[in-house]
C-alpha atoms as one frame of an Amber mdcrd trajectory, in Angstrom:
protein
 122.725  94.108  91.012 124.502  91.943  88.508 124.079  92.449  84.773 123.070
  88.800  84.268 120.318  88.949  86.899 117.030  87.452  85.678 113.948  89.715
  85.578 112.158  87.986  88.473 115.236  88.223  90.698 115.736  91.884  89.709
 112.078  92.560  90.577 112.539  90.837  93.938 115.594  92.970  94.707 113.723
  96.143  93.749 110.756  95.101  95.881 113.008  94.465  98.885 114.737  97.844
  98.398 111.400  99.682  98.134 110.028  97.912 101.213 113.124  98.997 103.152
 112.617 102.612 101.987 108.913 102.527 102.850 109.602 101.119 106.310 112.311
 103.708 106.939 109.942 106.547 105.981 107.467 105.134 108.529 110.130 105.038
 111.241 110.712 101.287 111.046 113.714  99.093 110.357 113.526  95.872 108.339
 115.893  92.951 108.638 115.516  90.373 105.870 115.478  86.885 107.361 114.674
  84.877 104.239 113.682  85.608 100.659 112.647  83.518  97.673 111.848  84.697
  94.145 110.555  82.382  91.430 109.694  83.065  87.793 106.009  83.382  86.945
 104.222  83.679  83.605 100.720  83.707  82.185  99.683  83.582  78.550 100.361
  87.312  78.204 102.585  88.407  81.113 106.009  87.599  82.566 106.957  88.246
  86.157 107.873  86.723  89.472 106.434  85.456  92.733 108.227  86.614  95.864
 108.212  85.566  99.512 110.173  87.693 101.994 110.366  87.177 105.743 111.339
  90.269 107.723 111.952  91.206 111.330 110.428  94.655 111.828 111.524  97.107
 114.501 110.154 100.534 115.391 107.196 102.107 117.143 105.082 102.215 113.950
 105.714  98.629 112.829 102.084  97.478 113.125 100.772 100.592 111.389 103.328
 100.164 108.591 102.302  96.538 108.038  98.622  97.514 108.032  99.139 100.079
 105.240 101.130  97.798 102.930  99.339  96.903  99.711  99.896  96.933  95.947
  99.460 100.711  95.774 101.850 101.567  98.607 105.053 100.433  96.875 106.369
 101.742  93.533 108.563  99.399  91.468 110.051 101.087  88.389 109.784  98.748
  85.395 107.297  96.422  87.102 103.676  96.310  88.132 103.088  95.116  91.675
 100.026  92.986  90.913  99.651  91.493  94.412 101.095  92.232  97.825  99.977
  90.522 101.027 101.280  90.518 104.576 100.997  87.023 106.061 102.148  85.082
 109.081 102.693  88.034 111.421 104.146  86.790 114.696 105.607  88.214 117.881
 108.193  86.016 119.582 110.181  87.238 122.578 109.119  90.795 121.718 110.299
  90.590 118.080 107.766  91.078 115.290 108.218  89.052 112.112 106.077  89.009
 108.989 106.008  87.263 105.662 105.418  89.523 102.655 104.086  87.741  99.566
 104.063  89.482  96.193 103.510  89.038  92.471 105.435  91.338  90.142 104.799
  91.666  86.409 107.214  93.226  83.960 105.916  96.343  82.251 105.293  95.614
  78.574 107.908  98.119  77.388 110.551  96.244  79.433 109.498  92.711  78.465
 110.206  93.167  74.738
């Protein structure tokens, strides 16, 4: 990660890394096909919205997708406020899924 990386991009990178670790622990392999991170803010919080398209390989890929939620991924320095698995598709035997997330900086980091 670069020193000048913005908080929402840093959160997106951490989320991607943690998803890779989680998938690996479940016996799956992720290949990132596309990813977008945009800044997000409310009156009291700062964070980012993230969209990540993955190809998922492994015998437990469906079970891994089914267990993904806000509580299944730990992001140091951020709160994972939302996590949803969308647009799951199987094409020519390959499973792809879009993971949508909202990350919020922890208050101690935002100051």
